Coordinates of C-alpha atoms in Angstrom, one line a residue:
M1 CA -44.2 9.9 -38.2
H2 CA -41.8 7.3 -37.0
T3 CA -42.0 6.7 -33.2
R4 CA -38.7 5.0 -33.1
E5 CA -36.3 3.4 -35.6
S6 CA -35.2 -0.1 -35.0
V7 CA -32.1 -0.4 -32.7
L8 CA -31.8 -4.1 -33.3
G9 CA -29.3 -5.1 -35.9
E10 CA -29.7 -7.6 -38.7
A11 CA -27.8 -10.2 -36.6
D12 CA -30.1 -9.7 -33.7
L13 CA -33.2 -10.0 -35.9
A14 CA -31.8 -13.2 -37.5
L15 CA -31.3 -14.7 -34.0
I16 CA -34.8 -13.8 -33.0
H17 CA -36.2 -15.2 -36.2
A18 CA -34.3 -18.5 -35.6
L19 CA -35.7 -18.7 -32.1
Q20 CA -39.2 -18.1 -33.4
I21 CA -38.8 -21.2 -35.6
A22 CA -37.0 -23.4 -33.1
P23 CA -37.4 -21.8 -29.6
R24 CA -35.4 -24.5 -27.7
A25 CA -32.7 -25.2 -30.3
S26 CA -29.2 -25.5 -28.8
W27 CA -26.7 -22.7 -29.5
T28 CA -24.7 -25.3 -31.5
Q29 CA -27.7 -26.0 -33.8
L30 CA -28.3 -22.3 -34.2
S31 CA -24.6 -21.7 -34.9
A32 CA -24.8 -24.1 -37.9
V33 CA -27.4 -21.9 -39.4
L34 CA -26.4 -18.4 -38.4
A35 CA -22.6 -18.9 -39.0
V36 CA -21.8 -17.4 -35.6
S37 CA -20.1 -19.2 -32.7
P38 CA -22.4 -20.8 -30.0
D39 CA -20.7 -18.7 -27.3
T40 CA -21.3 -15.5 -29.2
L41 CA -24.9 -16.3 -29.8
A42 CA -25.4 -17.1 -26.1
R43 CA -23.8 -13.9 -25.1
R44 CA -25.8 -11.9 -27.6
W45 CA -29.1 -13.4 -26.4
E46 CA -28.2 -12.7 -22.8
T47 CA -27.6 -9.1 -23.7
L48 CA -30.9 -8.8 -25.5
T49 CA -32.9 -10.4 -22.8
T50 CA -31.3 -8.8 -19.8
G51 CA -31.6 -5.4 -21.5
G52 CA -35.3 -6.0 -22.2
Y53 CA -35.0 -5.8 -26.0
A54 CA -36.2 -9.3 -26.7
W55 CA -37.7 -12.4 -25.0
S56 CA -38.7 -16.0 -25.5
S57 CA -41.8 -17.2 -23.7
M58 CA -44.3 -20.1 -23.7
L59 CA -48.0 -19.9 -22.8
T60 CA -50.7 -22.6 -22.7
A61 CA -53.2 -22.8 -25.5
H62 CA -55.7 -24.6 -23.3
R63 CA -56.2 -26.0 -19.8
G64 CA -57.3 -29.5 -18.9
T65 CA -59.1 -30.9 -21.9
E66 CA -60.8 -27.7 -23.0
G67 CA -59.6 -24.6 -24.9
T68 CA -58.8 -21.6 -22.9
L69 CA -61.2 -18.5 -23.2
Y70 CA -60.0 -15.2 -24.6
A71 CA -61.8 -11.9 -24.5
W72 CA -61.1 -8.3 -25.6
V73 CA -62.0 -5.9 -22.8
E74 CA -62.3 -2.1 -23.4
L75 CA -62.1 0.1 -20.3
E76 CA -63.0 3.7 -19.9
C77 CA -61.1 5.3 -17.0
A78 CA -61.5 8.5 -14.9
A79 CA -59.5 11.4 -16.1
G80 CA -55.9 11.1 -15.0
D81 CA -56.2 7.4 -13.9
T82 CA -55.6 5.6 -17.2
E83 CA -51.8 5.0 -16.8
A84 CA -52.1 4.0 -13.1
T85 CA -54.9 1.6 -14.0
A86 CA -52.9 0.1 -16.9
I87 CA -49.8 -0.4 -14.7
E88 CA -51.8 -2.1 -12.0
I89 CA -53.8 -4.4 -14.3
A90 CA -50.7 -5.4 -16.2
E91 CA -49.6 -7.3 -13.1
D92 CA -52.6 -9.6 -13.2
P93 CA -52.0 -13.2 -14.4
Y94 CA -55.2 -13.1 -16.5
T95 CA -54.1 -10.2 -18.8
L96 CA -52.1 -11.1 -21.9
G97 CA -52.2 -7.6 -23.4
V98 CA -52.6 -4.1 -22.0
H99 CA -52.7 -1.2 -24.4
Q100 CA -53.4 2.4 -23.7
V101 CA -55.2 3.6 -26.8
T102 CA -56.9 6.4 -28.7
G103 CA -60.6 6.3 -29.4
D104 CA -63.7 5.7 -27.3
A105 CA -61.9 3.4 -24.8
D106 CA -58.8 4.3 -22.8
L107 CA -57.5 0.8 -22.4
I108 CA -57.8 -2.4 -24.4
L109 CA -57.0 -5.6 -22.7
L110 CA -56.6 -9.2 -24.0
V111 CA -57.8 -11.4 -21.2
N112 CA -57.3 -15.2 -20.9
C113 CA -59.5 -17.2 -18.5
P114 CA -60.4 -20.9 -18.1
D115 CA -64.1 -20.3 -18.9
L116 CA -67.0 -17.8 -18.8
H117 CA -67.5 -18.2 -15.1
A118 CA -63.9 -17.3 -14.4
L119 CA -64.1 -14.4 -16.8
D120 CA -67.2 -13.1 -15.1
G121 CA -65.5 -13.4 -11.7
Y122 CA -62.4 -11.6 -12.9
L123 CA -64.3 -8.7 -14.5
T124 CA -66.7 -8.4 -11.6
D125 CA -64.4 -8.9 -8.6
R126 CA -61.3 -7.3 -10.0
V127 CA -61.5 -5.2 -13.1
R128 CA -64.7 -3.2 -12.4
R129 CA -63.6 -2.6 -8.8
L130 CA -60.5 -0.8 -9.8
P131 CA -60.8 2.9 -8.6
G132 CA -60.0 4.3 -12.0
V133 CA -62.4 2.2 -14.1
L134 CA -65.7 3.9 -15.0
R135 CA -67.1 1.2 -17.3
A136 CA -66.0 -2.0 -19.1
R137 CA -67.1 -3.5 -22.4
T138 CA -66.3 -7.1 -23.1
Q139 CA -66.2 -9.0 -26.4
V140 CA -65.7 -12.8 -26.0
V141 CA -63.4 -14.4 -28.6
T142 CA -65.5 -17.1 -30.2
Q143 CA -62.7 -18.3 -32.4
L144 CA -59.0 -17.5 -32.6
H145 CA -58.1 -17.8 -36.3
N146 CA -54.4 -17.8 -36.2
R147 CA -51.7 -18.5 -33.7
P148 CA -50.7 -15.5 -31.5
Y149 CA -47.1 -14.2 -31.5
R150 CA -46.3 -16.0 -34.7
S151 CA -43.1 -15.2 -36.7
R152 CA -43.3 -12.1 -38.8
I153 CA -39.6 -11.0 -38.8
E154 CA -38.6 -13.1 -41.8
Q155 CA -35.0 -12.2 -41.5
L156 CA -33.5 -15.6 -42.4
T157 CA -33.2 -16.7 -46.0
P158 CA -35.4 -19.6 -47.2
G159 CA -32.3 -21.8 -47.2
Q160 CA -31.5 -21.0 -43.6
V161 CA -35.1 -21.7 -42.6
Q162 CA -35.0 -25.0 -44.3
H163 CA -31.7 -25.9 -42.7
L164 CA -32.8 -25.0 -39.2
T165 CA -36.0 -26.9 -39.7
E166 CA -34.1 -30.0 -40.8
I167 CA -31.7 -30.0 -37.9
T168 CA -34.2 -29.2 -35.2
G169 CA -37.6 -30.3 -36.4
G170 CA -38.7 -26.7 -36.4
E171 CA -42.2 -25.7 -35.7
R172 CA -44.6 -28.6 -35.6
R173 CA -47.9 -28.3 -37.5
G174 CA -50.7 -27.0 -35.4
R175 CA -53.3 -29.4 -34.4
S176 CA -56.5 -29.7 -36.5
A177 CA -59.4 -27.7 -35.3
T178 CA -61.6 -30.8 -35.5
R179 CA -59.4 -32.8 -33.1
A180 CA -60.2 -33.1 -29.5
Y181 CA -57.9 -31.4 -27.0
P182 CA -55.5 -33.8 -25.4
L183 CA -55.3 -34.0 -21.6
V184 CA -53.1 -31.2 -20.2
T185 CA -52.0 -32.3 -16.7
E186 CA -51.2 -30.2 -13.7
L187 CA -47.5 -31.0 -14.3
D188 CA -47.8 -29.7 -17.8
Q189 CA -49.3 -26.5 -16.5
R190 CA -46.5 -26.0 -14.0
I191 CA -43.8 -26.7 -16.7
V192 CA -45.4 -24.1 -19.1
A193 CA -45.8 -21.6 -16.3
E194 CA -42.1 -21.9 -15.5
L195 CA -41.4 -21.1 -19.2
A196 CA -43.6 -18.0 -19.4
G197 CA -40.6 -15.8 -18.5
D198 CA -37.9 -17.7 -20.4
A199 CA -38.8 -20.5 -22.8
R200 CA -35.2 -21.6 -23.1
R201 CA -34.8 -22.7 -19.5
S202 CA -33.1 -26.1 -19.4
A203 CA -34.9 -29.4 -18.8
A204 CA -32.7 -29.9 -15.7
E205 CA -33.8 -26.6 -14.2
L206 CA -37.4 -27.3 -15.0
A207 CA -37.2 -30.8 -13.5
R208 CA -35.8 -29.3 -10.2
Q209 CA -38.5 -26.6 -10.1
C210 CA -41.4 -29.1 -10.9
G211 CA -40.2 -32.0 -8.8
T212 CA -39.8 -34.5 -11.7
S213 CA -37.2 -35.9 -14.0
E214 CA -35.5 -34.3 -17.0
S215 CA -36.8 -37.1 -19.3
T216 CA -40.3 -36.4 -18.1
V217 CA -39.9 -32.7 -18.8
R218 CA -38.6 -33.4 -22.3
R219 CA -41.4 -35.9 -23.0
R220 CA -44.1 -33.6 -21.8
L221 CA -42.8 -30.6 -23.8
D222 CA -42.6 -32.8 -27.0
A223 CA -46.2 -33.9 -26.4
L224 CA -47.5 -30.4 -25.8
G225 CA -45.8 -29.1 -28.9
A226 CA -47.1 -31.9 -31.1
A227 CA -50.6 -31.4 -29.8
G228 CA -50.6 -27.6 -30.3
A229 CA -51.2 -27.2 -26.6
C230 CA -48.9 -24.3 -26.1
H231 CA -47.8 -21.1 -27.8
H232 CA -44.1 -20.3 -28.1
H233 CA -43.3 -16.8 -28.9
C234 CA -40.0 -15.0 -29.3
L235 CA -40.3 -11.3 -29.9
P236 CA -38.3 -8.1 -30.0
A237 CA -39.6 -5.3 -27.9
P238 CA -41.8 -3.5 -30.4
R239 CA -40.4 0.0 -29.8
F240 CA -37.0 -1.2 -31.0
S241 CA -38.2 -3.6 -33.7
G242 CA -39.1 -1.3 -36.5
R243 CA -42.8 -2.0 -35.9
P244 CA -43.6 0.0 -32.7
V245 CA -47.3 0.9 -33.3
W246 CA -50.0 -1.5 -32.0
A247 CA -53.4 -1.1 -33.6
M248 CA -56.7 -2.8 -33.4
V249 CA -59.2 -2.8 -36.3
T250 CA -62.8 -4.0 -35.7
A251 CA -65.0 -5.1 -38.6
V252 CA -68.2 -6.8 -39.8
V253 CA -68.2 -9.6 -42.3
P254 CA -71.4 -11.5 -43.3
P255 CA -71.4 -14.9 -41.5
L256 CA -71.1 -16.9 -44.8
E257 CA -68.0 -14.9 -45.8
V258 CA -66.1 -15.2 -42.5
A259 CA -64.1 -18.3 -43.4
E260 CA -62.8 -17.0 -46.7
S261 CA -62.2 -13.5 -45.4
V262 CA -60.2 -14.5 -42.3
A263 CA -58.0 -16.9 -44.4
S264 CA -57.1 -13.9 -46.5
L265 CA -56.6 -11.5 -43.6
A266 CA -54.4 -14.0 -41.7
R267 CA -51.9 -14.1 -44.6
L268 CA -51.3 -10.3 -44.4
R269 CA -47.9 -9.5 -42.9
Q270 CA -49.2 -6.9 -40.4
T271 CA -51.9 -9.0 -38.8
R272 CA -50.8 -10.8 -35.6
V273 CA -54.1 -11.8 -34.2
V274 CA -57.4 -12.4 -36.1
T275 CA -60.4 -13.1 -33.8
S276 CA -64.1 -13.7 -34.2
V277 CA -65.9 -11.9 -31.4
T278 CA -69.3 -11.3 -29.8
G279 CA -70.8 -7.8 -29.9
P280 CA -71.6 -5.1 -32.5
H281 CA -68.9 -6.4 -34.9
N282 CA -67.8 -9.9 -35.5
L283 CA -64.1 -9.5 -36.2
A284 CA -61.3 -7.9 -34.2
L285 CA -57.8 -7.8 -35.6
A286 CA -54.6 -6.7 -33.8
M287 CA -51.4 -5.7 -35.6
W288 CA -48.1 -4.0 -35.3
L289 CA -47.3 -1.2 -37.7
R290 CA -44.2 0.8 -38.7
T291 CA -45.9 4.2 -38.4
V292 CA -49.3 5.6 -37.4
E293 CA -49.7 6.7 -41.0
E294 CA -49.4 3.2 -42.2
L295 CA -52.8 2.4 -40.6
H296 CA -54.6 4.0 -43.6
D297 CA -52.8 1.8 -46.1
V298 CA -53.3 -1.3 -44.0
T299 CA -57.1 -0.8 -43.6
A300 CA -57.3 -0.3 -47.4
G301 CA -55.3 -3.5 -47.8
L302 CA -57.6 -5.4 -45.5
V303 CA -60.6 -4.5 -47.6
R304 CA -58.8 -5.4 -50.8
A305 CA -57.8 -8.8 -49.3
A306 CA -61.4 -9.4 -48.0
P307 CA -63.9 -7.4 -50.1
A308 CA -66.8 -8.5 -47.8
L309 CA -65.1 -6.7 -44.9
R310 CA -66.7 -3.5 -43.5
I311 CA -64.4 -1.7 -41.0
T312 CA -66.3 -0.4 -38.0
G313 CA -63.5 1.1 -35.9
T314 CA -59.8 1.6 -35.4
A315 CA -57.6 2.3 -32.3
V316 CA -53.9 3.0 -32.0
S317 CA -51.9 2.3 -28.8
L318 CA -50.3 5.3 -27.2
R319 CA -48.4 3.0 -24.9
T320 CA -48.2 -0.8 -24.6
H321 CA -47.9 -2.0 -21.0
K322 CA -48.0 -5.8 -21.5
I323 CA -47.5 -8.3 -24.2
G324 CA -48.3 -12.0 -23.4
A325 CA -46.8 -12.5 -19.9
Q326 CA -44.2 -9.7 -20.4
V327 CA -44.6 -6.3 -18.7
I328 CA -43.2 -3.4 -20.8
G329 CA -41.8 -0.3 -19.1
A330 CA -42.2 3.3 -20.0
D331 CA -39.0 3.2 -22.1
G332 CA -40.4 0.4 -24.2
R333 CA -38.2 -2.4 -22.8
R334 CA -39.4 -5.5 -21.0
T335 CA -39.1 -5.2 -17.2
H336 CA -40.3 -8.5 -15.9
H337 CA -42.9 -11.2 -16.5
I338 CA -46.1 -12.2 -14.7
R339 CA -46.5 -15.9 -14.1
P340 CA -49.8 -16.8 -15.8
A341 CA -52.7 -18.4 -13.9
T342 CA -52.7 -22.2 -14.3
G343 CA -55.9 -23.1 -12.6
S344 CA -58.5 -25.0 -14.7

């Protein structure tokens, strides 16, 4: 059962793939790789973004000198209140994912807070007080094993990828997990917050908004990228991408097998986010699929890739309300973005 065929053409997907590799590349640089004029590329991107079919965004990977805290939150809602609750909570700056799902829970949220104290405050003072929420179950992410929103389109040829990387510098290597986090300043947080809705905003515009110079903006963005302190993501709206079905798989892996297992799981095409979590299972994987039926083959593939894996549950999204900072309307298109919280 296909929920919707892709309405994005090959040229659109090639442009999105190029922006996944080099989010702030100039139209002239992209033109050299895609063999389309800079003006045509700019107009096409404007059509995709204003229509809600694609977006480019930046989110912080950590605040201050410490990593930011993620958590998966499952909500059970009163009958008839699920959609209204999802729409309301999608407007919160702490939610980076809001999915209306099948299974024991009605909603699955990906929440991002500075620390455990802030997470407790958000859940206690906000989430559990929503009129439609009956109960909430939280699993803190103890380790994020791969970068969220990474490229999975793979529309460009290897030669095009190499050419684009050579002329722009491409994606920098992520920082080593053993390195200390560099200092992320208040200015850095303001710059990244301005880019949550559009990661291609010019340095001149960012300088005006943040009260600094263009050279400072460029220098700070280069430093943040080199340190792995932010996540760029350029995505098509899932309903129109050919992979419209969001799914979560929970699993248990023996502690001594986790490292080898997650390395194998992260290489699979479908998996977007692989997380170690607290609770009755120790892994939670989120992915986008072509069809609901594909989930069966994917779960079998997960076990083949990581034989120590024991799957404990699956959930499929009936509707996605938010991805990252982007709010998704009932028609599957992006409607607006929510400026993420920047407090440390």
